[in-house]
Amino acid sequence: MRVLSGAMHYFRTLPQQWPDRLRKLRAMGLDTVETYVPWNLHEPRPGEFDFSGPLDLEHFLDEAAAAGLWAVVRPGPYICAEFDNGGLPSWLPGPLRCADPGFLEPMDRYFDQVVPLIARHQATRGGRVTMVQVENEYGSYGNDRTYLQHIADGLRDRGIEVPLFTSDGAGDLFLTGGTLPGVQATVNFGGRAGEQFAAFTKHRPQDPLFCMEYWNGWFDHWRDQHIVRDPADAAAGLDDILSRGASVNIYMAVGGTNFGFTAGANADGPYVDGAYQPTVTSYDYDAPIAEDGTLTPKYHAYREVLKNHTALPPLPEEDHPTLPAARLEAVDRLALLDCLDVLSTGTVRSAVPPTFEELGISHGLAVHTTRVSGPRDEPGMPLRAPGLRDRAHVFLDRQPLGVLERDTAEELPELRVPADGADLTLVVESMGRVNYGPLTGERKGITRGVLHERQFLFGWETEPVPLDDISGLPWGRPSALPGPAFLRTHLEVAEPADGYLALFGWGKGHVWINGFHLGRYWQTGPQETLYLPWPLLHRGSNEITVLELDRVPARPLITIEPAPSLGTPRESHSK
């Protein structure tokens, strides 16, 4: 049968919102929902699995069935999805995505957990799962057919009976590297369907036409603009696919959020191994169903197209209450360097600063300190951190000196040390790991040591700060140090509703609501507001905590805005 599908990631939307989004997806005229499965969230540490709460994949599949939808599931192990490390756990040793035992053994252990969950929901067993993917866009990364066959065999051996498929770009490189004999191939693109399908058919003449990712929008990077696609152009591209009798999966049909540290990154350049491009917190993707669940003009344009190819369910009623506008001042303040005793997982002593992976944390902060002998008063002796991933605030005897940054500012022009020496501290922040291309699997933190001019600085003490749990912050403790700081205020709510949180005039950092990590903010833009979903709120007082890394404004105001602001739009073209 022809599949009319739309992508929605259960891990980017809260469970209480799943029924609303799935119902709207069905009402658009689609009959199937597609989702990735993120290995790094389900196995955050080796052998520790989590399929509960927001990660309850089976609950999501049940909700999809209740909405009258079939399901396409893409368990990876790699998913890309602009997700941290492409969904691969940071603790994997490498090499990745090949038939190396160091990768296959943990992958098989993960498949032992996740594949039976999917198998229970197959259409062959009375469920609604109709297709399962083998890897993801593998031709963009490698050509190890033994590895792909191992995955396909592993899915079958663990109970998958419905059709398997691969998905890749339409070029020779991709389709010769990422497909398997006997496994249906599909193709991904954003436009020019005839040209793309012709390139696909050259390699797979017997396979039905299926665009597994119709890119009807795009994602955003920090320091760039908010990318959008004209609804009429996107609708014309969809109609072109369907008029050829092809199946389609609209990517994305439902926008979502990169909560916590889950946003990934890209690398620029012709071989996607160049300048670092971190992804923003919002994964709205200019989707027909927006990050907050509102129906966009693109949604209605798609319904006009889909009504010519299928019977349309009734249009759902829009009921989207939002919080009233508010201005809140963060009056409680606590310097980061004054609360390492409660945030650190334990001091680590080493010759050189360890990476995040060596510290056993995926993200957060690593606070490295060493003693530098003096005097060092000669001009022109820089402090250098080559290979830094990704930013480091530098302090000498706890006084800020400046910020080092990946690619653009990996050295401070000068470091002068008094005669009796000084304590040098680097507060290193990790941004998202690259999720596509040869840099997938990169290490985070200080990867090539710290140098004063040409001299390596040895003898470090490190405090790993994962920021997974900030409930123990010692509010009320005297704290007057400069530099990164936690700030706190409270939001009074009469009735939970969606909100849009802004930090105008702040620098860069993280926001928590009632202990839930909403994600990153950065004054570089384009994203100006963070989506605050209603299930995270309760009647009465709600705690908002901010970790500001760059600069605390003179008057630290947090505002609740009446609508989202994802930045100045830039029109994209069919890809």
Coordinates of C-alpha atoms in Angstrom, one line a residue:
M1 CA 0.0 0.0 0.0
R2 CA 1.1 3.6 -0.4
V3 CA 2.3 5.1 2.9
L4 CA 1.4 8.7 3.8
S5 CA 3.5 9.3 6.8
G6 CA 4.8 12.1 9.0
A7 CA 7.7 12.3 11.4
M8 CA 7.2 12.9 15.1
H9 CA 9.9 12.2 17.7
Y10 CA 8.4 11.0 21.0
F11 CA 11.6 12.1 22.8
R12 CA 11.2 15.7 21.6
T13 CA 7.6 16.1 22.9
L14 CA 6.3 15.3 26.4
P15 CA 4.0 12.2 26.8
Q16 CA 1.0 14.3 27.9
Q17 CA 1.2 16.0 24.5
W18 CA 1.5 12.9 22.4
P19 CA -2.3 12.4 21.9
D20 CA -2.8 16.0 20.7
R21 CA 0.1 15.9 18.2
L22 CA -0.9 12.5 16.8
R23 CA -4.5 13.4 16.4
K24 CA -3.5 16.5 14.5
L25 CA -1.1 14.5 12.3
R26 CA -3.9 12.1 11.4
A27 CA -6.3 15.0 10.7
M28 CA -3.8 16.5 8.2
G29 CA -4.5 13.4 6.1
L30 CA -1.6 11.1 7.0
D31 CA -2.1 7.5 7.9
T32 CA 1.3 6.7 9.5
V33 CA 3.7 8.3 12.0
E34 CA 7.4 7.7 11.8
T35 CA 9.9 8.0 14.7
Y36 CA 13.5 7.5 15.4
V37 CA 14.7 5.7 18.6
P38 CA 17.7 7.4 20.3
W39 CA 20.1 4.9 21.7
N40 CA 22.0 7.5 23.8
L41 CA 18.8 8.4 25.8
H42 CA 17.8 4.8 26.3
E43 CA 21.2 3.6 27.4
P44 CA 22.9 6.7 28.9
R45 CA 25.5 4.5 30.7
P46 CA 26.7 1.1 29.6
G47 CA 24.1 -1.5 30.7
E48 CA 21.7 1.0 32.2
F49 CA 18.5 1.1 30.2
D50 CA 15.6 3.5 30.4
F51 CA 12.3 3.0 28.6
S52 CA 10.1 4.9 31.1
G53 CA 8.2 8.2 31.2
P54 CA 9.1 10.4 28.2
L55 CA 11.2 7.4 26.8
D56 CA 8.3 4.9 26.9
L57 CA 8.4 3.9 23.3
E58 CA 5.6 1.3 23.7
H59 CA 3.3 3.9 25.2
F60 CA 4.0 6.1 22.2
L61 CA 3.1 3.3 19.8
D62 CA -0.1 2.7 21.8
E63 CA -1.0 6.3 21.5
A64 CA -0.3 6.3 17.7
A65 CA -2.6 3.3 17.3
A66 CA -5.3 5.0 19.4
A67 CA -5.1 7.9 16.9
G68 CA -5.7 5.6 14.0
L69 CA -2.1 5.7 12.7
W70 CA 0.3 3.0 11.5
A71 CA 3.9 3.4 12.6
V72 CA 7.4 3.3 10.9
V73 CA 10.2 2.8 13.5
R74 CA 13.8 3.7 12.9
P75 CA 15.9 2.2 15.8
G76 CA 19.3 3.0 14.3
P77 CA 21.6 2.3 16.0
Y78 CA 22.5 5.7 14.4
I79 CA 19.7 8.1 13.7
C80 CA 21.3 11.5 12.8
A81 CA 18.2 13.6 13.6
E82 CA 20.3 16.6 14.5
F83 CA 20.6 14.8 17.8
D84 CA 23.7 14.7 20.0
N85 CA 26.2 12.3 18.4
G86 CA 23.5 11.2 16.0
G87 CA 21.8 9.3 18.8
L88 CA 25.0 7.2 19.6
P89 CA 26.0 7.0 23.3
S90 CA 29.1 9.2 24.0
W91 CA 30.7 6.3 25.9
L92 CA 31.1 4.1 22.8
P93 CA 34.9 3.6 22.2
G94 CA 35.0 3.5 18.4
P95 CA 35.4 2.9 15.6
L96 CA 31.7 3.5 15.0
R97 CA 29.1 2.1 12.6
C98 CA 31.1 -0.8 11.2
A99 CA 31.6 -4.5 11.9
D100 CA 34.2 -3.9 14.6
P101 CA 33.5 -6.0 17.8
G102 CA 33.9 -3.0 20.0
F103 CA 30.8 -1.5 18.3
L104 CA 28.8 -4.6 17.5
E105 CA 28.8 -6.0 21.0
P106 CA 27.2 -2.9 22.7
M107 CA 24.9 -2.5 19.7
D108 CA 23.7 -6.1 20.1
R109 CA 23.1 -5.6 23.8
Y110 CA 21.0 -2.5 23.0
F111 CA 19.1 -4.3 20.3
D112 CA 18.3 -7.1 22.8
Q113 CA 16.4 -4.5 24.8
V114 CA 14.7 -2.3 22.2
V115 CA 13.9 -4.6 19.3
P116 CA 11.5 -6.9 21.2
L117 CA 9.6 -3.8 22.3
I118 CA 9.1 -2.9 18.7
A119 CA 8.3 -6.5 17.7
R120 CA 5.4 -6.7 20.1
H121 CA 3.7 -3.8 18.2
Q122 CA 4.1 -5.2 14.6
A123 CA 1.1 -5.4 12.3
T124 CA 1.8 -9.1 12.0
R125 CA 1.0 -9.4 15.7
G126 CA -2.1 -7.2 15.8
G127 CA -0.2 -4.0 16.3
R128 CA 0.4 -1.0 14.0
V129 CA 4.2 -1.1 13.2
T130 CA 4.5 -1.7 9.4
M131 CA 8.2 -1.1 8.6
V132 CA 11.5 -1.0 10.5
Q133 CA 14.7 0.7 9.3
V134 CA 18.2 -0.8 9.0
E135 CA 20.7 1.8 10.2
N136 CA 20.1 5.4 8.8
E137 CA 21.6 7.1 5.8
Y138 CA 24.5 4.8 6.0
G139 CA 25.8 5.6 2.5
S140 CA 26.6 9.1 3.8
Y141 CA 29.1 7.5 6.2
G142 CA 30.4 4.1 5.2
N143 CA 30.3 1.1 3.0
D144 CA 30.5 -1.9 5.3
R145 CA 27.9 -4.2 4.0
T146 CA 28.8 -6.9 6.6
Y147 CA 27.8 -4.3 9.2
L148 CA 24.4 -3.6 7.5
Q149 CA 23.7 -7.3 7.1
H150 CA 24.5 -7.8 10.8
I151 CA 21.8 -5.3 11.7
A152 CA 19.3 -6.7 9.3
D153 CA 19.9 -10.2 10.5
G154 CA 19.8 -9.0 14.1
L155 CA 16.4 -7.4 13.6
R156 CA 15.0 -10.6 12.1
D157 CA 16.5 -12.8 14.7
R158 CA 14.9 -10.6 17.5
G159 CA 11.4 -11.0 16.0
I160 CA 10.9 -8.3 13.3
E161 CA 8.6 -9.7 10.7
V162 CA 7.4 -6.6 8.8
P163 CA 9.4 -5.2 5.9
L164 CA 12.9 -3.8 6.6
F165 CA 14.2 -0.8 4.7
T166 CA 17.2 1.5 4.3
S167 CA 17.1 5.3 3.5
D168 CA 19.8 7.4 1.8
G169 CA 20.4 10.3 -0.5
A170 CA 19.8 9.8 -4.2
G171 CA 23.5 10.0 -5.3
D172 CA 25.7 7.1 -6.4
L173 CA 27.9 7.3 -3.4
F174 CA 24.9 7.0 -1.0
L175 CA 22.9 4.3 -2.8
T176 CA 25.9 2.1 -3.5
G177 CA 27.1 2.3 0.2
G178 CA 23.9 2.3 2.2
T179 CA 21.6 -0.3 0.6
L180 CA 21.3 -4.1 1.0
P181 CA 20.1 -6.8 -1.5
G182 CA 16.7 -8.0 -0.4
V183 CA 16.0 -5.0 1.8
Q184 CA 13.8 -2.2 0.4
A185 CA 15.6 1.0 -0.3
T186 CA 14.1 4.5 0.1
V187 CA 15.4 7.9 -0.7
N188 CA 15.6 11.3 1.1
F189 CA 15.2 14.8 -0.5
G190 CA 13.4 18.1 -0.3
G191 CA 12.4 18.7 -3.9
R192 CA 12.9 17.9 -7.6
A193 CA 11.1 14.6 -7.1
G194 CA 11.4 13.4 -10.7
E195 CA 15.2 14.0 -10.8
Q196 CA 15.7 12.3 -7.4
F197 CA 13.5 9.3 -8.2
A198 CA 15.3 8.8 -11.6
A199 CA 18.6 8.6 -9.8
F200 CA 17.1 6.2 -7.3
T201 CA 15.6 4.0 -9.9
K202 CA 18.9 3.7 -11.7
H203 CA 20.2 1.7 -8.7
R204 CA 16.9 0.1 -7.5
P205 CA 14.6 -0.4 -10.5
Q206 CA 12.5 -3.0 -8.7
D207 CA 11.8 -1.0 -5.5
P208 CA 8.7 1.1 -5.1
L209 CA 9.1 4.8 -5.0
F210 CA 9.3 6.0 -1.4
C211 CA 10.7 9.4 -0.2
M212 CA 11.4 8.4 3.4
E213 CA 12.4 12.0 4.3
Y214 CA 10.7 14.8 2.5
W215 CA 12.5 17.8 4.0
N216 CA 9.7 20.3 4.1
G217 CA 11.6 22.6 6.5
W218 CA 15.0 22.7 8.1
F219 CA 16.8 23.0 11.4
D220 CA 18.7 26.0 12.8
H221 CA 22.3 26.6 14.0
W222 CA 23.4 29.1 16.6
R223 CA 24.8 32.3 15.0
D224 CA 22.7 31.8 11.9
Q225 CA 19.2 32.7 10.8
H226 CA 15.9 30.8 11.4
I227 CA 15.3 28.7 8.3
V228 CA 11.8 28.5 6.9
R229 CA 10.2 27.2 3.7
D230 CA 7.3 28.8 1.9
P231 CA 4.2 26.7 2.5
A232 CA 3.2 26.9 -1.2
D233 CA 6.6 25.7 -2.3
A234 CA 6.6 22.8 0.2
A235 CA 3.0 21.8 -0.7
A236 CA 4.0 21.8 -4.4
G237 CA 6.9 19.5 -3.6
L238 CA 4.6 17.1 -1.7
D239 CA 2.1 17.1 -4.6
D240 CA 4.9 16.3 -7.0
I241 CA 5.8 13.2 -5.0
L242 CA 2.3 12.0 -4.6
S243 CA 1.4 12.6 -8.2
R244 CA 4.0 10.1 -9.2
G245 CA 2.3 7.4 -7.1
A246 CA 5.1 7.4 -4.5
S247 CA 4.9 6.9 -0.7
V248 CA 6.2 9.7 1.5
N249 CA 7.3 10.5 5.0
I250 CA 7.1 14.2 5.8
Y251 CA 10.2 15.2 7.8
M252 CA 9.2 16.8 10.1
A253 CA 5.5 16.7 10.4
V254 CA 5.5 17.6 14.1
G255 CA 8.1 20.0 15.5
G256 CA 9.8 19.3 18.8
T257 CA 12.4 20.4 21.3
N258 CA 16.0 19.5 22.0
F259 CA 15.6 19.3 25.7
G260 CA 18.6 19.3 28.0
F261 CA 21.9 18.6 26.2
T262 CA 20.3 16.6 23.3
A263 CA 20.9 19.1 20.5
G264 CA 23.5 18.0 18.0
A265 CA 25.8 19.9 15.7
N266 CA 27.1 19.9 12.1
A267 CA 30.5 20.5 10.5
D268 CA 30.7 22.8 7.6
G269 CA 32.6 22.3 4.3
P270 CA 32.3 20.1 1.2
Y271 CA 33.3 17.0 3.2
V272 CA 31.3 18.0 6.4
D273 CA 34.4 18.0 8.5
G274 CA 35.0 21.8 8.7
A275 CA 33.8 24.6 11.0
Y276 CA 31.6 23.6 13.9
Q277 CA 27.9 24.5 13.7
P278 CA 26.0 23.7 16.9
T279 CA 22.2 23.2 16.7
V280 CA 19.7 25.4 18.6
T281 CA 17.3 24.1 21.3
S282 CA 14.2 24.3 19.2
Y283 CA 13.5 21.6 16.7
D284 CA 10.4 23.3 15.3
Y285 CA 11.9 22.6 11.8
D286 CA 9.2 24.9 10.3
A287 CA 7.0 21.8 10.4
P288 CA 3.3 21.9 9.6
I289 CA 2.5 21.2 13.3
A290 CA 4.8 23.6 15.2
E291 CA 6.9 22.9 18.2
D292 CA 4.1 24.1 20.5
G293 CA 1.4 22.1 18.6
T294 CA -0.1 25.0 16.7
L295 CA -1.3 24.4 13.1
T296 CA 0.6 26.5 10.7
P297 CA -0.3 27.7 7.1
K298 CA 1.8 24.8 5.9
Y299 CA -0.5 22.4 7.7
H300 CA -3.5 23.7 5.8
A301 CA -1.6 23.8 2.5
Y302 CA -0.8 20.1 2.9
R303 CA -4.4 19.3 3.6
E304 CA -5.3 20.9 0.3
V305 CA -2.8 18.6 -1.4
L306 CA -3.7 15.4 0.5
K307 CA -7.4 15.7 -0.1
N308 CA -6.7 14.8 -3.7
H309 CA -5.0 11.5 -2.7
T310 CA -6.9 10.3 0.4
A311 CA -10.0 10.9 2.5
L312 CA -9.5 13.7 5.1
P313 CA -10.6 13.3 8.7
P314 CA -12.3 16.4 10.2
L315 CA -10.1 19.3 11.0
P316 CA -9.3 19.4 14.8
E317 CA -10.5 22.3 16.8
E318 CA -7.6 24.6 17.9
D319 CA -7.5 25.2 21.7
H320 CA -4.1 26.5 22.7
P321 CA -4.1 28.5 25.9
T322 CA -0.9 30.3 26.8
L323 CA 0.5 31.9 29.9
P324 CA 0.0 35.6 30.4
A325 CA 3.0 37.8 29.8
A326 CA 5.2 38.3 32.9
R327 CA 8.5 39.9 34.0
L328 CA 10.4 38.1 36.7
E329 CA 13.6 39.2 38.4
A330 CA 16.1 36.5 39.5
V331 CA 17.0 37.6 43.0
D332 CA 18.8 34.5 44.2
R333 CA 22.4 34.2 42.9
L334 CA 25.1 31.5 43.5
A335 CA 28.5 31.5 41.8
L336 CA 29.3 28.3 40.0
L337 CA 32.8 28.1 41.6
D338 CA 31.2 28.4 45.1
C339 CA 29.1 25.3 44.7
L340 CA 31.4 22.7 43.1
D341 CA 31.4 20.7 46.3
V342 CA 27.7 19.8 45.7
L343 CA 27.8 19.6 41.9
S344 CA 31.0 17.6 41.2
T345 CA 30.9 13.9 40.9
G346 CA 34.3 13.8 42.6
T347 CA 37.7 15.4 42.1
V348 CA 39.9 13.7 39.4
R349 CA 43.7 14.2 39.5
S350 CA 45.6 13.8 36.2
A351 CA 48.6 15.0 34.3
V352 CA 46.6 16.5 31.5
P353 CA 42.9 17.7 31.6
P354 CA 40.7 14.6 30.9
T355 CA 38.0 14.7 28.3
F356 CA 34.3 14.5 29.2
E357 CA 34.3 10.9 28.2
E358 CA 37.3 10.1 30.3
L359 CA 35.5 11.8 33.2
G360 CA 32.4 9.5 32.7
I361 CA 30.0 12.4 31.8
S362 CA 28.4 13.0 28.5
H363 CA 27.8 16.8 28.9
G364 CA 27.7 19.6 31.4
L365 CA 30.9 21.3 32.6
A366 CA 34.4 20.2 33.5
V367 CA 36.3 22.6 35.8
H368 CA 40.1 22.1 35.5
T369 CA 42.6 23.8 37.8
T370 CA 46.4 23.7 37.9
R371 CA 49.2 25.7 39.6
V372 CA 51.3 27.8 37.3
S373 CA 54.8 28.8 38.5
G374 CA 55.9 32.4 38.3
P375 CA 57.0 35.0 37.5
R376 CA 55.9 34.9 33.9
D377 CA 55.8 38.6 33.0
E378 CA 57.1 38.5 29.4
P379 CA 54.7 39.9 26.8
G380 CA 53.3 37.9 24.0
M381 CA 53.0 34.5 25.7
P382 CA 49.5 33.2 24.9
L383 CA 47.5 30.6 26.8
R384 CA 46.4 28.0 24.2
A385 CA 43.9 25.1 24.1
P386 CA 44.2 23.6 20.7
G387 CA 41.4 21.1 19.8
L388 CA 39.1 22.7 22.4
R389 CA 35.5 21.3 22.3
D390 CA 33.8 23.6 22.8
R391 CA 34.2 26.7 25.1
A392 CA 36.3 27.5 28.2
H393 CA 36.0 30.4 30.6
V394 CA 39.6 31.1 31.9
F395 CA 40.3 32.3 35.5
L396 CA 43.6 33.2 37.2
D397 CA 43.3 33.1 41.0
R398 CA 39.5 33.0 40.4
Q399 CA 39.5 36.3 38.4
P400 CA 38.1 36.0 34.9
L401 CA 40.6 36.5 32.0
G402 CA 38.5 35.7 29.0
V403 CA 36.8 32.9 26.9
L404 CA 38.4 30.3 24.7
E405 CA 36.3 28.9 21.9
R406 CA 36.4 26.1 19.4
D407 CA 37.6 27.0 15.8
T408 CA 37.7 30.8 16.4
A409 CA 39.5 31.7 19.6
E410 CA 41.5 28.7 20.9
E411 CA 44.1 31.0 22.6
L412 CA 44.2 34.1 24.9
P413 CA 46.8 36.6 23.6
E414 CA 48.7 36.8 26.9
L415 CA 48.9 35.1 30.3
R416 CA 51.0 36.8 32.9
V417 CA 51.7 35.1 36.3
P418 CA 53.0 36.8 39.5
A419 CA 56.2 35.8 41.1
D420 CA 54.7 33.4 43.6
G421 CA 52.6 31.6 40.9
A422 CA 48.8 31.4 40.5
D423 CA 45.9 29.0 40.2
L424 CA 44.8 28.7 36.6
T425 CA 41.2 27.4 36.1
L426 CA 39.3 26.6 32.9
V427 CA 35.5 26.0 33.1
V428 CA 34.9 24.0 30.0
E429 CA 31.4 23.7 28.5
S430 CA 30.4 21.1 26.0
M431 CA 28.0 21.9 23.2
G432 CA 26.3 19.3 21.0
R433 CA 28.3 16.5 19.4
V434 CA 28.4 16.4 15.6
N435 CA 25.6 14.2 14.4
Y436 CA 26.4 13.7 10.7
G437 CA 29.6 12.9 8.8
P438 CA 33.1 11.8 9.7
L439 CA 33.2 13.8 12.9
T440 CA 30.5 11.8 14.5
G441 CA 31.8 10.3 17.7
E442 CA 34.0 13.2 18.6
R443 CA 35.3 13.6 22.1
K444 CA 34.3 16.6 24.2
G445 CA 36.4 19.0 26.4
I446 CA 40.2 19.7 26.2
T447 CA 41.4 17.1 23.7
R448 CA 45.1 18.2 23.1
G449 CA 46.2 19.7 26.4
V450 CA 46.7 23.3 27.6
L451 CA 49.8 25.2 26.7
H452 CA 51.4 28.4 27.9
E453 CA 53.1 29.5 24.7
R454 CA 54.8 26.2 23.7
Q455 CA 54.9 24.7 27.2
F456 CA 52.4 22.0 28.3
L457 CA 50.9 22.7 31.7
F458 CA 50.7 19.5 33.7
G459 CA 49.2 18.5 37.1
W460 CA 45.5 19.1 37.0
E461 CA 42.6 18.7 39.4
T462 CA 39.2 18.4 37.7
E463 CA 35.7 18.7 39.0
P464 CA 33.2 16.9 36.6
V465 CA 29.8 18.8 36.7
P466 CA 27.2 16.8 34.7
L467 CA 24.3 19.1 35.6
D468 CA 21.9 16.2 35.5
D469 CA 20.5 17.1 38.9
I470 CA 20.6 20.7 40.3
S471 CA 18.3 20.0 43.2
G472 CA 21.1 20.2 45.7
L473 CA 22.2 23.8 44.9
P474 CA 23.0 25.5 48.2
W475 CA 20.8 28.5 47.8
G476 CA 21.5 31.1 50.6
R477 CA 25.2 30.3 50.8
P478 CA 27.3 33.5 50.7
S479 CA 28.6 33.8 47.1
A480 CA 30.3 36.8 45.6
L481 CA 32.7 35.4 43.0
P482 CA 32.6 36.7 39.4
G483 CA 32.0 34.4 36.5
P484 CA 29.4 31.8 35.7
A485 CA 26.5 31.8 38.2
F486 CA 23.2 30.2 39.0
L487 CA 20.2 32.5 39.4
R488 CA 16.7 31.7 40.5
T489 CA 13.2 33.1 40.5
H490 CA 9.6 31.8 40.7
L491 CA 6.7 31.9 38.3
E492 CA 3.2 32.0 39.7
V493 CA 0.7 30.0 37.5
A494 CA -3.1 30.0 38.0
E495 CA -3.5 27.2 35.4
P496 CA -0.8 25.3 33.5
A497 CA -0.5 26.5 29.9
D498 CA 2.2 26.7 27.3
G499 CA 4.7 29.6 27.7
Y500 CA 7.7 31.1 25.9
L501 CA 10.6 32.0 28.1
A502 CA 13.1 34.8 27.1
L503 CA 16.3 36.0 28.6
F504 CA 16.9 39.3 26.8
G505 CA 20.2 40.9 27.7
W506 CA 21.7 37.7 29.1
G507 CA 24.6 35.9 27.5
K508 CA 24.7 32.1 27.2
G509 CA 23.6 29.3 29.4
H510 CA 20.9 26.8 30.5
V511 CA 17.4 27.0 31.9
W512 CA 15.5 24.6 34.2
I513 CA 11.8 24.7 35.2
N514 CA 11.0 22.8 38.3
G515 CA 14.2 20.9 37.9
F516 CA 13.5 19.9 34.2
H517 CA 16.3 21.0 31.8
L518 CA 14.6 23.0 29.0
G519 CA 17.9 23.5 27.1
R520 CA 20.4 26.1 26.1
Y521 CA 20.0 29.7 25.2
W522 CA 22.6 32.1 23.6
Q523 CA 22.3 35.7 22.7
T524 CA 23.9 35.0 19.3
G525 CA 20.5 33.8 18.1
P526 CA 18.6 33.0 16.1
Q527 CA 16.4 31.5 18.8
E528 CA 15.1 34.1 21.2
T529 CA 12.5 32.2 23.3
L530 CA 12.5 28.7 24.8
Y531 CA 9.3 26.7 24.6
L532 CA 7.9 26.0 28.0
P533 CA 5.4 23.1 27.7
W534 CA 2.4 23.1 30.0
P535 CA 3.0 19.6 31.5
L536 CA 6.1 21.0 33.2
L537 CA 4.1 23.5 35.2
H538 CA 1.7 23.2 38.2
R539 CA -0.7 25.6 39.9
G540 CA 1.1 28.0 42.2
S541 CA 4.8 28.7 42.4
N542 CA 7.2 27.2 39.8
E543 CA 10.9 27.4 40.2
I544 CA 13.0 28.8 37.3
T545 CA 16.8 28.3 37.5
V546 CA 19.3 29.7 35.1
L547 CA 23.0 29.0 34.7
E548 CA 24.5 32.0 33.0
L549 CA 27.9 31.4 31.7
D550 CA 29.0 34.6 30.0
R551 CA 27.5 37.6 31.7
V552 CA 24.8 38.3 34.3
P553 CA 22.9 41.4 33.3
A554 CA 22.7 44.3 35.9
R555 CA 19.0 43.5 36.2
P556 CA 18.5 39.8 35.5
L557 CA 15.0 39.8 34.1
I558 CA 13.3 36.6 32.8
T559 CA 10.2 37.2 30.7
I560 CA 7.3 35.1 29.6
E561 CA 6.4 36.1 26.1
P562 CA 3.0 35.8 24.4
A563 CA 4.3 34.0 21.3
P564 CA 7.5 32.1 20.3
S565 CA 10.4 33.9 18.6
L566 CA 12.8 31.7 16.7
G567 CA 14.7 34.5 15.0
T568 CA 14.8 36.4 11.7
P569 CA 13.6 34.0 9.0
R570 CA 15.6 33.0 6.0
E571 CA 13.8 31.3 3.1
S572 CA 15.2 27.9 2.2
H573 CA 15.0 26.2 -1.2
S574 CA 14.2 22.7 -2.3
K575 CA 17.1 20.4 -1.5

